[in-house]
Amino acid sequence: MNEEAILKIKKGYLNENFKYFHLKDKKNMKFESHYHDFNKIIIFISGTVNYLIEGKSYKLKPWDIIFVNTNEVHRPIVSPDNQYERIIIWINKKFLNSYNTANTELLTCFKIASEKKHNLLRLDIHNINRLKILLQTLETENNNHDFGSDILRNSVLIQLMVYMNRLFLKNKIDDYEIDVEYDKHIVEIIEYIGNNLNGELSIEKISSTFYINKYYLMHKFKEQTGFTLHNYIQQKRLLYAVSLIRNGAQISTVYLECGFGDYSSFVRAFKKMFELSPKNYYKAIQNL
């Protein structure tokens, strides 16, 4: 079994409840389009940044909050002229779900962001001040190793999630839709791909479905997402396969649910992306 590939999987898999980062950069930074195996929150503090998520570009203002779901393709475009400061929180779904009740689901904000295809939450001054207090407390406890700091850390994060969910549920998207740019066709195509991972998704099929010239489609898709259309579809299918494998699906039939024509082409694509066969991948994640 490929030990290096196993280490990569372990690094990309969030075993902790959450991870908190407060980052400041002032240099020419270029980020590639990427995705994570966990949920992510970005609290933008300063700089000049457009945040691209699944074909939409969000022009950020200080204290905007971005919610990125598992496996959503995203990247920031950062101007080098100003310091880029942000807080990033990686969150383990299992941790949040352990605090759910009959009336409260803490992943609601992420689900709404995914359903509405809108990942931005913009706050007024009152809510910004409340957010700052919670974040300062979380940062203090995150750097604290005194007795009970782990319990307080978790407690503050749960408070933060409850607060952000409340704001998201009251959120009026129309108020700041002007700061979101996207190509309507590309966003519709991304949604179409996500809903048809087990069906035919050839470039010819998509271009005819949306009445778009296939060469223009390929050019525009790469421009908007950072991926070629073929690579995007392939990665989404493989990420879906991984989620099925993790949830106990039979490896011998997963390829059909993910739109691969045959098992051998599925295994080749899987090994190219993860450097392990599906069976060895399943074995590797058993101890995570």
mmCIF file of C-alpha atoms in Angstrom:
data_model
loop_
_atom_site.group_PDB
_atom_site.id
_atom_site.type_symbol
_atom_site.label_atom_id
_atom_site.label_comp_id
_atom_site.label_asym_id
_atom_site.label_seq_id
_atom_site.Cartn_x
_atom_site.Cartn_y
_atom_site.Cartn_z
ATOM 1 C CA MET A 1 0.000 0.000 0.000
ATOM 2 C CA ASN A 2 1.265 3.498 -0.872
ATOM 3 C CA GLU A 3 2.339 4.946 2.508
ATOM 4 C CA GLU A 4 2.827 8.454 1.096
ATOM 5 C CA ALA A 5 -0.719 8.454 -0.305
ATOM 6 C CA ILE A 6 -2.082 7.307 3.057
ATOM 7 C CA LEU A 7 -0.295 10.195 4.785
ATOM 8 C CA LYS A 8 -1.841 12.646 2.305
ATOM 9 C CA ILE A 9 -5.302 11.290 3.082
ATOM 10 C CA LYS A 10 -4.681 11.612 6.802
ATOM 11 C CA LYS A 11 -3.470 15.200 6.397
ATOM 12 C CA GLY A 12 -6.559 16.089 4.384
ATOM 13 C CA TYR A 13 -8.897 14.525 6.908
ATOM 14 C CA LEU A 14 -9.784 16.624 9.939
ATOM 15 C CA ASN A 15 -9.466 14.424 13.025
ATOM 16 C CA GLU A 16 -9.753 17.316 15.484
ATOM 17 C CA ASN A 17 -13.045 18.969 16.439
ATOM 18 C CA PHE A 18 -11.959 22.145 14.669
ATOM 19 C CA LYS A 19 -8.875 24.170 13.774
ATOM 20 C CA TYR A 20 -8.595 27.946 14.142
ATOM 21 C CA PHE A 21 -6.208 30.177 12.167
ATOM 22 C CA HIS A 22 -5.711 33.949 12.268
ATOM 23 C CA LEU A 23 -3.603 34.829 9.219
ATOM 24 C CA LYS A 24 -2.058 38.024 7.849
ATOM 25 C CA ASP A 25 -0.204 38.258 4.545
ATOM 26 C CA LYS A 26 1.094 41.060 2.385
ATOM 27 C CA LYS A 27 2.708 39.449 -0.593
ATOM 28 C CA ASN A 28 1.803 38.339 -4.076
ATOM 29 C CA MET A 29 -0.209 35.234 -3.262
ATOM 30 C CA LYS A 30 -1.814 33.020 -5.880
ATOM 31 C CA PHE A 31 -4.155 30.269 -4.734
ATOM 32 C CA GLU A 32 -5.147 27.286 -6.851
ATOM 33 C CA SER A 33 -8.747 26.099 -6.963
ATOM 34 C CA HIS A 34 -9.112 23.416 -4.296
ATOM 35 C CA TYR A 35 -11.557 21.660 -1.991
ATOM 36 C CA HIS A 36 -11.568 20.126 1.495
ATOM 37 C CA ASP A 37 -12.938 17.069 3.233
ATOM 38 C CA PHE A 38 -14.408 19.279 5.946
ATOM 39 C CA ASN A 39 -16.473 22.453 6.291
ATOM 40 C CA LYS A 40 -14.689 25.786 6.363
ATOM 41 C CA ILE A 41 -15.582 29.298 7.544
ATOM 42 C CA ILE A 42 -13.610 32.355 6.435
ATOM 43 C CA ILE A 43 -14.081 35.630 8.307
ATOM 44 C CA PHE A 44 -12.576 38.316 6.086
ATOM 45 C CA ILE A 45 -10.974 41.194 8.020
ATOM 46 C CA SER A 46 -8.969 43.299 5.564
ATOM 47 C CA GLY A 47 -7.490 43.388 2.085
ATOM 48 C CA THR A 48 -8.786 43.373 -1.465
ATOM 49 C CA VAL A 49 -10.182 39.930 -2.182
ATOM 50 C CA ASN A 50 -12.621 38.234 -4.501
ATOM 51 C CA TYR A 51 -13.585 34.769 -3.285
ATOM 52 C CA LEU A 52 -14.546 32.239 -5.963
ATOM 53 C CA ILE A 53 -16.805 29.337 -4.968
ATOM 54 C CA GLU A 54 -18.342 26.952 -7.507
ATOM 55 C CA GLY A 55 -18.478 29.524 -10.297
ATOM 56 C CA LYS A 56 -19.531 32.556 -8.199
ATOM 57 C CA SER A 57 -17.212 35.441 -7.312
ATOM 58 C CA TYR A 58 -17.843 37.294 -4.030
ATOM 59 C CA LYS A 59 -16.298 40.752 -3.641
ATOM 60 C CA LEU A 60 -15.558 40.831 0.077
ATOM 61 C CA LYS A 61 -16.010 43.630 2.586
ATOM 62 C CA PRO A 62 -14.476 43.659 6.099
ATOM 63 C CA TRP A 63 -16.136 41.137 8.420
ATOM 64 C CA ASP A 64 -17.919 39.295 5.645
ATOM 65 C CA ILE A 65 -18.292 35.607 6.452
ATOM 66 C CA ILE A 66 -17.870 32.911 3.809
ATOM 67 C CA PHE A 67 -19.210 29.378 4.329
ATOM 68 C CA VAL A 68 -17.522 26.646 2.269
ATOM 69 C CA ASN A 69 -19.068 23.185 2.254
ATOM 70 C CA THR A 70 -17.244 19.882 1.999
ATOM 71 C CA ASN A 71 -15.905 19.344 -1.544
ATOM 72 C CA GLU A 72 -16.929 22.778 -2.851
ATOM 73 C CA VAL A 73 -14.311 24.086 -5.277
ATOM 74 C CA HIS A 74 -13.013 27.472 -4.130
ATOM 75 C CA ARG A 75 -10.118 29.924 -4.212
ATOM 76 C CA PRO A 76 -9.439 33.547 -3.229
ATOM 77 C CA ILE A 77 -8.085 36.074 -5.713
ATOM 78 C CA VAL A 78 -5.963 38.431 -3.617
ATOM 79 C CA SER A 79 -4.603 41.853 -4.555
ATOM 80 C CA PRO A 80 -0.971 42.242 -3.381
ATOM 81 C CA ASP A 81 -1.498 45.960 -2.709
ATOM 82 C CA ASN A 82 -3.035 45.495 0.740
ATOM 83 C CA GLN A 83 -2.533 43.178 3.691
ATOM 84 C CA TYR A 84 -4.842 40.166 3.497
ATOM 85 C CA GLU A 85 -6.095 39.365 7.000
ATOM 86 C CA ARG A 86 -8.640 36.672 7.748
ATOM 87 C CA ILE A 87 -9.732 34.123 10.305
ATOM 88 C CA ILE A 88 -10.228 30.580 9.050
ATOM 89 C CA ILE A 89 -12.020 27.838 10.947
ATOM 90 C CA TRP A 90 -11.953 24.220 9.773
ATOM 91 C CA ILE A 91 -14.838 22.293 11.284
ATOM 92 C CA ASN A 92 -15.416 18.572 11.718
ATOM 93 C CA LYS A 93 -19.021 17.694 10.851
ATOM 94 C CA LYS A 94 -19.155 14.911 13.414
ATOM 95 C CA PHE A 95 -18.209 17.365 16.157
ATOM 96 C CA LEU A 96 -21.000 19.788 15.269
ATOM 97 C CA ASN A 97 -23.525 17.000 14.808
ATOM 98 C CA SER A 98 -22.770 15.713 18.303
ATOM 99 C CA TYR A 99 -24.302 18.945 19.665
ATOM 100 C CA ASN A 100 -27.462 18.762 17.561
ATOM 101 C CA THR A 101 -30.841 18.477 19.262
ATOM 102 C CA ALA A 102 -34.371 17.780 18.057
ATOM 103 C CA ASN A 103 -34.754 21.519 17.411
ATOM 104 C CA THR A 104 -31.258 22.572 16.386
ATOM 105 C CA GLU A 105 -28.913 21.459 13.609
ATOM 106 C CA LEU A 106 -25.634 23.362 13.662
ATOM 107 C CA LEU A 107 -24.788 22.655 10.014
ATOM 108 C CA THR A 108 -27.915 24.543 8.910
ATOM 109 C CA CYS A 109 -25.923 27.570 7.696
ATOM 110 C CA PHE A 110 -23.828 25.342 5.427
ATOM 111 C CA LYS A 111 -26.905 23.566 4.078
ATOM 112 C CA ILE A 112 -28.653 26.850 3.302
ATOM 113 C CA ALA A 113 -25.504 28.168 1.595
ATOM 114 C CA SER A 114 -25.427 25.044 -0.573
ATOM 115 C CA GLU A 115 -29.153 25.038 -1.365
ATOM 116 C CA LYS A 116 -29.319 28.752 -2.218
ATOM 117 C CA LYS A 117 -25.954 28.693 -3.980
ATOM 118 C CA HIS A 118 -24.951 31.695 -1.883
ATOM 119 C CA ASN A 119 -21.991 31.386 0.495
ATOM 120 C CA LEU A 120 -21.737 34.957 1.791
ATOM 121 C CA LEU A 121 -23.063 36.392 5.051
ATOM 122 C CA ARG A 122 -22.726 40.164 5.471
ATOM 123 C CA LEU A 123 -23.197 41.742 8.911
ATOM 124 C CA ASP A 124 -24.307 45.130 10.195
ATOM 125 C CA ILE A 125 -22.178 47.026 12.744
ATOM 126 C CA HIS A 126 -24.051 45.641 15.771
ATOM 127 C CA ASN A 127 -23.563 42.047 14.650
ATOM 128 C CA ILE A 128 -19.925 42.703 13.741
ATOM 129 C CA ASN A 129 -19.207 43.855 17.300
ATOM 130 C CA ARG A 130 -20.863 40.746 18.736
ATOM 131 C CA LEU A 131 -18.883 38.569 16.321
ATOM 132 C CA LYS A 132 -15.605 40.248 17.335
ATOM 133 C CA ILE A 133 -16.239 39.441 21.009
ATOM 134 C CA LEU A 134 -16.896 35.760 20.259
ATOM 135 C CA LEU A 135 -13.859 35.486 17.979
ATOM 136 C CA GLN A 136 -11.571 37.173 20.504
ATOM 137 C CA THR A 137 -12.743 34.752 23.196
ATOM 138 C CA LEU A 138 -12.244 31.802 20.853
ATOM 139 C CA GLU A 139 -8.757 32.978 19.885
ATOM 140 C CA THR A 140 -7.791 33.455 23.547
ATOM 141 C CA GLU A 141 -8.946 29.955 24.482
ATOM 142 C CA ASN A 142 -7.375 28.476 21.359
ATOM 143 C CA ASN A 143 -3.973 29.763 22.530
ATOM 144 C CA ASN A 144 -4.606 28.805 26.149
ATOM 145 C CA HIS A 145 -3.467 25.491 27.630
ATOM 146 C CA ASP A 146 -4.744 25.965 31.174
ATOM 147 C CA PHE A 147 -7.082 23.517 32.859
ATOM 148 C CA GLY A 148 -10.369 23.191 30.962
ATOM 149 C CA SER A 149 -9.248 25.241 27.965
ATOM 150 C CA ASP A 150 -10.340 22.458 25.596
ATOM 151 C CA ILE A 151 -13.855 22.492 27.064
ATOM 152 C CA LEU A 152 -14.073 26.291 26.863
ATOM 153 C CA ARG A 153 -12.757 26.202 23.284
ATOM 154 C CA ASN A 154 -15.510 23.834 22.216
ATOM 155 C CA SER A 155 -18.115 25.807 24.137
ATOM 156 C CA VAL A 156 -17.192 29.113 22.484
ATOM 157 C CA LEU A 157 -17.187 27.561 19.015
ATOM 158 C CA ILE A 158 -20.684 26.173 19.593
ATOM 159 C CA GLN A 159 -21.813 29.646 20.725
ATOM 160 C CA LEU A 160 -20.291 31.093 17.552
ATOM 161 C CA MET A 161 -22.064 28.516 15.374
ATOM 162 C CA VAL A 162 -25.425 29.185 17.037
ATOM 163 C CA TYR A 163 -24.932 32.925 16.522
ATOM 164 C CA MET A 164 -23.933 32.587 12.855
ATOM 165 C CA ASN A 165 -26.829 30.224 12.163
ATOM 166 C CA ARG A 166 -29.270 32.737 13.636
ATOM 167 C CA LEU A 167 -27.846 35.467 11.422
ATOM 168 C CA PHE A 168 -27.876 33.242 8.356
ATOM 169 C CA LEU A 169 -31.513 32.284 8.897
ATOM 170 C CA LYS A 170 -32.441 36.002 8.992
ATOM 171 C CA ASN A 171 -30.216 36.745 6.027
ATOM 172 C CA LYS A 172 -31.572 38.824 3.120
ATOM 173 C CA ILE A 173 -29.465 37.978 0.101
ATOM 174 C CA ASP A 174 -30.905 40.698 -2.160
ATOM 175 C CA ASP A 175 -29.349 43.456 -0.031
ATOM 176 C CA TYR A 176 -25.844 42.683 -1.297
ATOM 177 C CA GLU A 177 -26.381 40.605 -4.426
ATOM 178 C CA ILE A 178 -24.551 43.388 -6.275
ATOM 179 C CA ASP A 179 -21.248 42.137 -4.806
ATOM 180 C CA VAL A 180 -21.687 38.685 -6.353
ATOM 181 C CA GLU A 181 -20.596 38.121 -9.940
ATOM 182 C CA TYR A 182 -21.156 34.972 -11.955
ATOM 183 C CA ASP A 183 -22.022 33.582 -15.341
ATOM 184 C CA LYS A 184 -25.606 32.324 -15.077
ATOM 185 C CA HIS A 185 -25.008 29.471 -17.520
ATOM 186 C CA ILE A 186 -21.904 28.224 -15.701
ATOM 187 C CA VAL A 187 -23.664 28.211 -12.319
ATOM 188 C CA GLU A 188 -26.601 26.318 -13.864
ATOM 189 C CA ILE A 189 -24.205 23.830 -15.457
ATOM 190 C CA ILE A 190 -22.404 23.273 -12.146
ATOM 191 C CA GLU A 191 -25.763 22.531 -10.510
ATOM 192 C CA TYR A 192 -26.695 20.228 -13.401
ATOM 193 C CA ILE A 193 -23.435 18.314 -13.000
ATOM 194 C CA GLY A 194 -23.992 17.932 -9.257
ATOM 195 C CA ASN A 195 -27.473 16.532 -9.849
ATOM 196 C CA ASN A 196 -26.412 14.108 -12.590
ATOM 197 C CA LEU A 197 -23.142 12.551 -11.449
ATOM 198 C CA ASN A 198 -24.464 9.067 -12.258
ATOM 199 C CA GLY A 199 -25.604 10.015 -15.772
ATOM 200 C CA GLU A 200 -24.078 11.091 -19.067
ATOM 201 C CA LEU A 201 -22.021 14.253 -18.699
ATOM 202 C CA SER A 202 -20.146 14.490 -21.965
ATOM 203 C CA ILE A 203 -19.258 17.964 -23.208
ATOM 204 C CA GLU A 204 -21.529 17.359 -26.209
ATOM 205 C CA LYS A 205 -24.450 16.410 -23.950
ATOM 206 C CA ILE A 206 -24.018 19.468 -21.699
ATOM 207 C CA SER A 207 -23.536 21.919 -24.574
ATOM 208 C CA SER A 208 -26.671 20.644 -26.338
ATOM 209 C CA THR A 209 -28.701 20.673 -23.095
ATOM 210 C CA PHE A 210 -27.818 24.327 -22.469
ATOM 211 C CA TYR A 211 -27.633 25.388 -26.141
ATOM 212 C CA ILE A 212 -24.033 26.591 -25.811
ATOM 213 C CA ASN A 213 -21.212 26.120 -28.299
ATOM 214 C CA LYS A 214 -18.982 23.454 -26.765
ATOM 215 C CA TYR A 215 -15.728 25.356 -27.386
ATOM 216 C CA TYR A 216 -17.115 28.502 -25.797
ATOM 217 C CA LEU A 217 -18.412 26.361 -22.909
ATOM 218 C CA MET A 218 -14.995 24.800 -22.277
ATOM 219 C CA HIS A 219 -13.276 28.196 -22.365
ATOM 220 C CA LYS A 220 -15.835 29.897 -20.121
ATOM 221 C CA PHE A 221 -15.931 27.036 -17.611
ATOM 222 C CA LYS A 222 -12.152 27.085 -17.169
ATOM 223 C CA GLU A 223 -12.211 30.869 -16.808
ATOM 224 C CA GLN A 224 -14.931 30.799 -14.123
ATOM 225 C CA THR A 225 -13.842 27.766 -12.078
ATOM 226 C CA GLY A 226 -10.133 27.219 -12.696
ATOM 227 C CA PHE A 227 -10.847 23.658 -13.887
ATOM 228 C CA THR A 228 -11.401 22.188 -17.320
ATOM 229 C CA LEU A 229 -14.939 20.870 -17.640
ATOM 230 C CA HIS A 230 -13.683 17.287 -17.970
ATOM 231 C CA ASN A 231 -11.457 17.524 -14.874
ATOM 232 C CA TYR A 232 -14.219 19.157 -12.832
ATOM 233 C CA ILE A 233 -16.700 16.381 -13.658
ATOM 234 C CA GLN A 234 -14.088 13.697 -12.998
ATOM 235 C CA GLN A 235 -13.158 15.144 -9.610
ATOM 236 C CA LYS A 236 -16.786 15.603 -8.544
ATOM 237 C CA ARG A 237 -17.543 11.989 -9.466
ATOM 238 C CA LEU A 238 -14.534 10.710 -7.559
ATOM 239 C CA LEU A 239 -15.313 12.839 -4.502
ATOM 240 C CA TYR A 240 -18.850 11.453 -4.595
ATOM 241 C CA ALA A 241 -17.364 7.950 -4.800
ATOM 242 C CA VAL A 242 -15.267 8.665 -1.704
ATOM 243 C CA SER A 243 -18.324 9.843 0.236
ATOM 244 C CA LEU A 244 -20.169 6.651 -0.742
ATOM 245 C CA ILE A 245 -17.216 4.455 0.244
ATOM 246 C CA ARG A 246 -16.952 6.209 3.610
ATOM 247 C CA ASN A 247 -20.644 5.583 4.182
ATOM 248 C CA GLY A 248 -20.239 1.857 3.593
ATOM 249 C CA ALA A 249 -21.263 1.457 -0.065
ATOM 250 C CA GLN A 250 -20.048 -1.618 -1.924
ATOM 251 C CA ILE A 251 -16.869 -0.710 -3.809
ATOM 252 C CA SER A 252 -17.794 -3.079 -6.646
ATOM 253 C CA THR A 253 -20.926 -1.036 -7.457
ATOM 254 C CA VAL A 254 -19.853 2.502 -6.501
ATOM 255 C CA TYR A 255 -18.568 3.208 -10.014
ATOM 256 C CA LEU A 256 -22.092 2.877 -11.437
ATOM 257 C CA GLU A 257 -23.523 5.390 -8.975
ATOM 258 C CA CYS A 258 -20.777 7.852 -9.959
ATOM 259 C CA GLY A 259 -21.288 7.682 -13.712
ATOM 260 C CA PHE A 260 -18.252 5.625 -14.733
ATOM 261 C CA GLY A 261 -18.832 3.318 -17.670
ATOM 262 C CA ASP A 262 -16.852 0.423 -16.265
ATOM 263 C CA TYR A 263 -15.018 -0.611 -13.123
ATOM 264 C CA SER A 264 -11.515 -0.569 -14.618
ATOM 265 C CA SER A 265 -11.759 3.057 -15.819
ATOM 266 C CA PHE A 266 -13.117 4.000 -12.371
ATOM 267 C CA VAL A 267 -10.158 2.343 -10.623
ATOM 268 C CA ARG A 268 -7.649 4.033 -12.960
ATOM 269 C CA ALA A 269 -9.168 7.472 -12.345
ATOM 270 C CA PHE A 270 -9.408 6.840 -8.594
ATOM 271 C CA LYS A 271 -5.754 5.775 -8.348
ATOM 272 C CA LYS A 272 -4.650 8.789 -10.389
ATOM 273 C CA MET A 273 -6.405 11.194 -8.004
ATOM 274 C CA PHE A 274 -5.804 9.503 -4.642
ATOM 275 C CA GLU A 275 -2.735 7.326 -5.435
ATOM 276 C CA LEU A 276 -4.563 4.333 -3.958
ATOM 277 C CA SER A 277 -7.058 1.827 -5.310
ATOM 278 C CA PRO A 278 -10.624 2.172 -3.955
ATOM 279 C CA LYS A 279 -10.117 -0.940 -1.794
ATOM 280 C CA ASN A 280 -6.865 0.341 -0.306
ATOM 281 C CA TYR A 281 -8.448 3.758 0.234
ATOM 282 C CA TYR A 282 -11.232 2.092 2.212
ATOM 283 C CA LYS A 283 -8.654 0.253 4.331
ATOM 284 C CA ALA A 284 -6.705 3.489 4.906
ATOM 285 C CA ILE A 285 -9.691 5.419 6.266
ATOM 286 C CA GLN A 286 -10.764 2.725 8.718
ATOM 287 C CA ASN A 287 -8.289 3.999 11.303
ATOM 288 C CA LEU A 288 -9.027 7.717 10.852
#
